[in-house]
Each structure stands twice: as structure tokens, then as C-alpha cells.
Amino acid sequence: PWRPRSVEAVVQERLKLAASLSALLLLLVCSALDLVSLLPLALSIAYALVSIGCISLDQAWRSISYRLVLTIACSFGPGAALTNTGVAAALGAGLVELQVLGSFGFLLCIYLTTSALSCFVSNSAAVVAFYSVLRDVRVPGLNSEQLMVAMMLGGSSAFATPIGYQTNLMVLGRGGYAFTDFMALGGGLTLVVGCVVSAGCLVF
């Protein structure tokens, strides 16, 4: 039979909810304002949430995506290979030649290149590999943060192929889509988002 919860249980649940929301807000604000380093802050908040009983230690461990961590770790191999073989330097020199397109055009090229690469490999591998190219590129009128933002958002914009991201594959069969459907709609969407990202990097 259904039993109403006690007042104490309701109060504890609301306090835990308030603590969780406060922790999330603290993490977002401190990260946005660059007040403290993100890693120790996140670890401290996770420790606090476990300590006050918002989550159990087992839940905390199970929330870690070891597959994602391993994927990111393994992705540094191709990036190191690009650097050690001189491919990154050659690509960087070629990218610098594109600065004749202007700041907007250069950022758009970075976005589109990273997006195209992430359509065939994982987004983490695309970003790590392209980071090896961009980290030493210097373009007048642009700073490294603008280049990195365009690269990161491009790496998360695998719209043009169904193999670029897991969710693309999930809807491919269920929705009855074809490979060309992704190219037709995703290609235009990539270009639109790329223009917005490039303009946003210049404004902000």
C-alpha cells in the first residue's frame, strides 16, 4: 500500500536538490569567470555531493564514462603522429595562406574542415588531431581562443554523414533515411551553423 512520505524525508530530498542545483551553478559560474581551475573544482563538488548523500560513491564511479576517457586518451596518438611527422606544420602553413579570406572566412574554414573530419572519425579524434595543427598557427586579427572555439564547435557538428555520431546512426534506420539525406540537409546546416559560429567568435 502507498504510504505518504514523512516531512523529514521531503525536507531532506529538497535540501539535496538545492545542494545539487547550487553545485551546478557554482561550477558554471566559476568556470565561466575562470576563477579556479575546472578539474579541482569538479572533484571538490563531486566529493561534497557524495559526502552529503546526494549520490552514493557507487553512483559516482558508475557515472564515469571510461569508454569516453579511453577514446580521448587514444586520440592523442594521431595528434602526436601529425606533429612528429611534420604533417601538422605543413597543414598549419597551408592554413596560414587562407588568411587572405579575412578573419570571418578563416574561422569558417577551420569550422568546416574540423566538421568534415568529424563526419568520418570521432569528434574527440578530430579535435585532438586538428589541435596539433592550430596550436602554432598565428593569424593577424585573431587570437588562439577564437581559433579553438571554431575548432571545438566544428568537431561537434557532424551533421553531413550518418557515421559521424552515434545518434545519427540511431535515427538512420528508424527514420528510413538514406546517406544522401544527411548530406543534403546536414551540409546546408553545417554551413549555416559555421557562419553563425564564425560571426560569434568575432563578436565575443
mmCIF file of C-alpha atoms in Angstrom:
data_model
loop_
_atom_site.group_PDB
_atom_site.id
_atom_site.type_symbol
_atom_site.label_atom_id
_atom_site.label_comp_id
_atom_site.label_asym_id
_atom_site.label_seq_id
_atom_site.Cartn_x
_atom_site.Cartn_y
_atom_site.Cartn_z
ATOM 1 C CA PRO A 1 0.000 0.000 0.000
ATOM 2 C CA TRP A 2 1.054 3.555 -0.719
ATOM 3 C CA ARG A 3 2.379 5.429 2.273
ATOM 4 C CA PRO A 4 2.876 9.195 2.408
ATOM 5 C CA ARG A 5 6.439 10.306 2.918
ATOM 6 C CA SER A 6 7.369 11.860 6.190
ATOM 7 C CA VAL A 7 8.047 15.567 6.464
ATOM 8 C CA GLU A 8 11.662 14.811 7.310
ATOM 9 C CA ALA A 9 12.136 12.784 4.106
ATOM 10 C CA VAL A 10 10.612 15.548 1.974
ATOM 11 C CA VAL A 11 12.838 18.177 3.610
ATOM 12 C CA GLN A 12 15.957 16.041 3.061
ATOM 13 C CA GLU A 13 15.050 15.494 -0.578
ATOM 14 C CA ARG A 14 14.549 19.215 -1.154
ATOM 15 C CA LEU A 15 17.818 20.046 0.591
ATOM 16 C CA LYS A 16 19.665 17.573 -1.623
ATOM 17 C CA LEU A 17 18.009 19.066 -4.702
ATOM 18 C CA ALA A 18 19.022 22.558 -3.599
ATOM 19 C CA ALA A 19 22.575 21.374 -2.950
ATOM 20 C CA SER A 20 22.800 19.763 -6.389
ATOM 21 C CA LEU A 21 21.496 22.862 -8.162
ATOM 22 C CA SER A 22 23.824 25.099 -6.147
ATOM 23 C CA ALA A 23 26.781 22.891 -7.025
ATOM 24 C CA LEU A 24 25.891 23.046 -10.725
ATOM 25 C CA LEU A 25 25.508 26.830 -10.599
ATOM 26 C CA LEU A 26 28.824 27.198 -8.748
ATOM 27 C CA LEU A 27 30.570 25.051 -11.332
ATOM 28 C CA LEU A 28 29.144 27.043 -14.242
ATOM 29 C CA VAL A 29 29.893 30.457 -12.718
ATOM 30 C CA CYS A 30 33.444 29.633 -11.607
ATOM 31 C CA SER A 31 34.197 28.024 -14.960
ATOM 32 C CA ALA A 32 32.744 30.921 -16.960
ATOM 33 C CA LEU A 33 34.596 33.548 -14.931
ATOM 34 C CA ASP A 34 37.780 31.441 -14.847
ATOM 35 C CA LEU A 35 38.027 31.870 -11.071
ATOM 36 C CA VAL A 36 39.525 28.454 -10.351
ATOM 37 C CA SER A 37 40.790 25.501 -12.330
ATOM 38 C CA LEU A 38 37.940 23.288 -13.529
ATOM 39 C CA LEU A 39 39.399 19.890 -12.510
ATOM 40 C CA PRO A 40 39.940 20.531 -8.755
ATOM 41 C CA LEU A 41 36.625 22.385 -8.577
ATOM 42 C CA ALA A 42 34.730 19.480 -10.168
ATOM 43 C CA LEU A 43 36.458 16.957 -7.898
ATOM 44 C CA SER A 44 35.664 19.048 -4.818
ATOM 45 C CA ILE A 45 32.000 19.367 -5.791
ATOM 46 C CA ALA A 46 31.750 15.639 -6.502
ATOM 47 C CA TYR A 47 33.294 14.862 -3.093
ATOM 48 C CA ALA A 48 30.844 17.235 -1.397
ATOM 49 C CA LEU A 49 27.814 15.699 -3.142
ATOM 50 C CA VAL A 50 28.893 12.220 -2.065
ATOM 51 C CA SER A 51 29.571 13.411 1.485
ATOM 52 C CA ILE A 52 26.115 14.908 1.985
ATOM 53 C CA GLY A 53 24.382 11.926 0.405
ATOM 54 C CA CYS A 54 23.128 13.443 -2.868
ATOM 55 C CA ILE A 55 24.682 10.493 -4.655
ATOM 56 C CA SER A 56 26.363 7.340 -3.453
ATOM 57 C CA LEU A 57 30.001 6.542 -4.084
ATOM 58 C CA ASP A 58 28.926 3.663 -6.335
ATOM 59 C CA GLN A 59 26.768 6.022 -8.423
ATOM 60 C CA ALA A 60 29.677 8.441 -8.704
ATOM 61 C CA TRP A 61 32.002 5.730 -10.020
ATOM 62 C CA ARG A 62 29.386 4.395 -12.437
ATOM 63 C CA SER A 63 28.772 7.878 -13.862
ATOM 64 C CA ILE A 64 32.320 7.958 -15.242
ATOM 65 C CA SER A 65 32.334 7.038 -18.924
ATOM 66 C CA TYR A 66 35.535 5.004 -19.118
ATOM 67 C CA ARG A 67 34.957 4.330 -22.789
ATOM 68 C CA LEU A 68 34.949 8.068 -23.495
ATOM 69 C CA VAL A 69 38.050 8.620 -21.357
ATOM 70 C CA LEU A 70 39.845 5.817 -23.193
ATOM 71 C CA THR A 71 38.764 7.207 -26.572
ATOM 72 C CA ILE A 72 40.136 10.646 -25.742
ATOM 73 C CA ALA A 73 43.377 9.161 -24.419
ATOM 74 C CA CYS A 74 43.877 7.069 -27.557
ATOM 75 C CA SER A 75 43.077 10.057 -29.745
ATOM 76 C CA PHE A 76 46.312 11.753 -28.685
ATOM 77 C CA GLY A 77 48.233 9.171 -30.722
ATOM 78 C CA PRO A 78 47.180 10.523 -34.143
ATOM 79 C CA GLY A 79 47.786 14.067 -32.908
ATOM 80 C CA ALA A 80 51.323 13.200 -31.829
ATOM 81 C CA ALA A 81 51.903 11.433 -35.149
ATOM 82 C CA LEU A 82 50.840 14.547 -37.075
ATOM 83 C CA THR A 83 53.279 16.630 -35.050
ATOM 84 C CA ASN A 84 56.230 14.238 -35.177
ATOM 85 C CA THR A 85 55.976 13.604 -38.909
ATOM 86 C CA GLY A 86 55.761 17.295 -39.781
ATOM 87 C CA VAL A 87 52.271 16.952 -41.252
ATOM 88 C CA ALA A 88 50.868 19.356 -38.656
ATOM 89 C CA ALA A 89 53.438 22.008 -39.567
ATOM 90 C CA ALA A 90 52.684 21.598 -43.288
ATOM 91 C CA LEU A 91 48.945 21.859 -42.718
ATOM 92 C CA GLY A 92 49.462 24.866 -40.476
ATOM 93 C CA ALA A 93 51.493 26.606 -43.164
ATOM 94 C CA GLY A 94 48.740 25.898 -45.648
ATOM 95 C CA LEU A 95 46.109 27.269 -43.283
ATOM 96 C CA VAL A 96 48.033 30.495 -42.808
ATOM 97 C CA GLU A 97 47.764 31.063 -46.552
ATOM 98 C CA LEU A 98 43.991 31.154 -46.140
ATOM 99 C CA GLN A 99 44.150 34.320 -44.057
ATOM 100 C CA VAL A 100 43.591 36.213 -47.314
ATOM 101 C CA LEU A 101 39.942 35.221 -46.848
ATOM 102 C CA GLY A 102 39.729 37.540 -43.854
ATOM 103 C CA SER A 103 39.006 36.746 -40.229
ATOM 104 C CA PHE A 104 35.464 35.506 -40.883
ATOM 105 C CA GLY A 105 36.491 33.342 -43.831
ATOM 106 C CA PHE A 106 39.446 31.882 -41.958
ATOM 107 C CA LEU A 107 37.316 30.904 -38.956
ATOM 108 C CA LEU A 108 34.699 29.433 -41.288
ATOM 109 C CA CYS A 109 37.373 27.318 -42.992
ATOM 110 C CA ILE A 110 38.536 25.982 -39.623
ATOM 111 C CA TYR A 111 34.981 25.146 -38.646
ATOM 112 C CA LEU A 112 34.164 23.423 -41.940
ATOM 113 C CA THR A 113 37.436 21.469 -42.013
ATOM 114 C CA THR A 114 37.014 20.153 -38.473
ATOM 115 C CA SER A 115 33.347 19.384 -39.120
ATOM 116 C CA ALA A 116 34.204 17.450 -42.282
ATOM 117 C CA LEU A 117 36.856 15.448 -40.422
ATOM 118 C CA SER A 118 34.473 14.637 -37.555
ATOM 119 C CA CYS A 119 31.989 13.224 -40.069
ATOM 120 C CA PHE A 120 34.331 10.261 -40.598
ATOM 121 C CA VAL A 121 36.201 9.911 -37.288
ATOM 122 C CA SER A 122 35.144 10.573 -33.695
ATOM 123 C CA ASN A 123 34.801 14.210 -32.680
ATOM 124 C CA SER A 124 37.447 13.792 -29.985
ATOM 125 C CA ALA A 125 39.917 12.366 -32.514
ATOM 126 C CA ALA A 126 39.157 15.175 -34.966
ATOM 127 C CA VAL A 127 39.686 17.893 -32.332
ATOM 128 C CA VAL A 128 42.879 16.357 -30.944
ATOM 129 C CA ALA A 129 44.327 15.911 -34.428
ATOM 130 C CA PHE A 130 43.401 19.415 -35.582
ATOM 131 C CA TYR A 131 44.612 20.953 -32.328
ATOM 132 C CA SER A 132 48.108 19.806 -33.240
ATOM 133 C CA VAL A 133 47.793 21.910 -36.381
ATOM 134 C CA LEU A 134 46.198 25.020 -34.889
ATOM 135 C CA ARG A 135 48.185 25.462 -31.697
ATOM 136 C CA ASP A 136 51.151 27.023 -33.507
ATOM 137 C CA VAL A 137 49.146 28.977 -36.103
ATOM 138 C CA ARG A 138 49.292 32.759 -35.748
ATOM 139 C CA VAL A 139 46.852 34.865 -37.753
ATOM 140 C CA PRO A 140 46.767 38.676 -37.524
ATOM 141 C CA GLY A 141 43.493 39.903 -36.035
ATOM 142 C CA LEU A 142 42.608 36.579 -34.424
ATOM 143 C CA ASN A 143 43.612 35.094 -31.101
ATOM 144 C CA SER A 144 44.060 31.440 -30.205
ATOM 145 C CA GLU A 145 40.784 31.299 -28.250
ATOM 146 C CA GLN A 146 38.771 32.208 -31.346
ATOM 147 C CA LEU A 147 40.540 29.524 -33.363
ATOM 148 C CA MET A 148 39.971 26.892 -30.674
ATOM 149 C CA VAL A 149 36.272 27.727 -30.262
ATOM 150 C CA ALA A 150 35.706 27.417 -34.016
ATOM 151 C CA MET A 151 37.586 24.112 -33.993
ATOM 152 C CA MET A 152 35.718 22.665 -30.986
ATOM 153 C CA LEU A 153 32.283 23.582 -32.301
ATOM 154 C CA GLY A 154 33.206 22.253 -35.731
ATOM 155 C CA GLY A 155 34.245 18.977 -34.138
ATOM 156 C CA SER A 156 30.777 18.693 -32.590
ATOM 157 C CA SER A 157 28.931 19.380 -35.841
ATOM 158 C CA ALA A 158 28.993 16.057 -37.644
ATOM 159 C CA PHE A 159 25.736 16.702 -39.476
ATOM 160 C CA ALA A 160 26.622 15.620 -43.003
ATOM 161 C CA THR A 161 27.038 11.843 -42.603
ATOM 162 C CA PRO A 162 25.205 9.186 -40.580
ATOM 163 C CA ILE A 163 28.511 7.688 -39.397
ATOM 164 C CA GLY A 164 29.745 10.893 -37.792
ATOM 165 C CA TYR A 165 27.972 10.399 -34.483
ATOM 166 C CA GLN A 166 26.112 7.656 -32.630
ATOM 167 C CA THR A 167 22.758 9.434 -32.640
ATOM 168 C CA ASN A 168 22.976 9.862 -36.414
ATOM 169 C CA LEU A 169 23.200 6.089 -36.755
ATOM 170 C CA MET A 170 20.365 5.601 -34.272
ATOM 171 C CA VAL A 171 17.875 7.555 -36.397
ATOM 172 C CA LEU A 172 19.198 6.344 -39.768
ATOM 173 C CA GLY A 173 17.331 3.043 -39.791
ATOM 174 C CA ARG A 174 14.383 4.014 -37.627
ATOM 175 C CA GLY A 175 13.599 7.104 -39.666
ATOM 176 C CA GLY A 176 14.112 5.423 -43.013
ATOM 177 C CA TYR A 177 16.790 7.917 -44.025
ATOM 178 C CA ALA A 178 19.466 7.419 -46.649
ATOM 179 C CA PHE A 179 23.099 8.522 -46.620
ATOM 180 C CA THR A 180 22.285 11.253 -49.134
ATOM 181 C CA ASP A 181 19.598 12.684 -46.832
ATOM 182 C CA PHE A 182 22.242 13.541 -44.280
ATOM 183 C CA MET A 183 24.447 15.115 -46.933
ATOM 184 C CA ALA A 184 21.607 17.221 -48.356
ATOM 185 C CA LEU A 185 20.267 18.558 -45.072
ATOM 186 C CA GLY A 186 23.382 18.264 -42.935
ATOM 187 C CA GLY A 187 25.599 20.002 -45.485
ATOM 188 C CA GLY A 188 23.437 23.109 -45.524
ATOM 189 C CA LEU A 189 23.026 23.011 -41.746
ATOM 190 C CA THR A 190 26.810 22.792 -41.320
ATOM 191 C CA LEU A 191 27.296 25.870 -43.465
ATOM 192 C CA VAL A 192 24.637 27.873 -41.608
ATOM 193 C CA VAL A 193 25.957 26.926 -38.178
ATOM 194 C CA GLY A 194 29.506 27.604 -39.366
ATOM 195 C CA CYS A 195 28.588 31.153 -40.369
ATOM 196 C CA VAL A 196 26.923 31.746 -37.001
ATOM 197 C CA VAL A 197 29.900 30.322 -35.103
ATOM 198 C CA SER A 198 32.414 32.361 -37.105
ATOM 199 C CA ALA A 199 30.454 35.561 -36.580
ATOM 200 C CA GLY A 200 30.033 34.781 -32.896
ATOM 201 C CA CYS A 201 33.768 34.216 -32.448
ATOM 202 C CA LEU A 202 34.463 37.646 -33.918
ATOM 203 C CA VAL A 203 31.823 39.389 -31.790
ATOM 204 C CA PHE A 204 32.518 37.734 -28.468
#
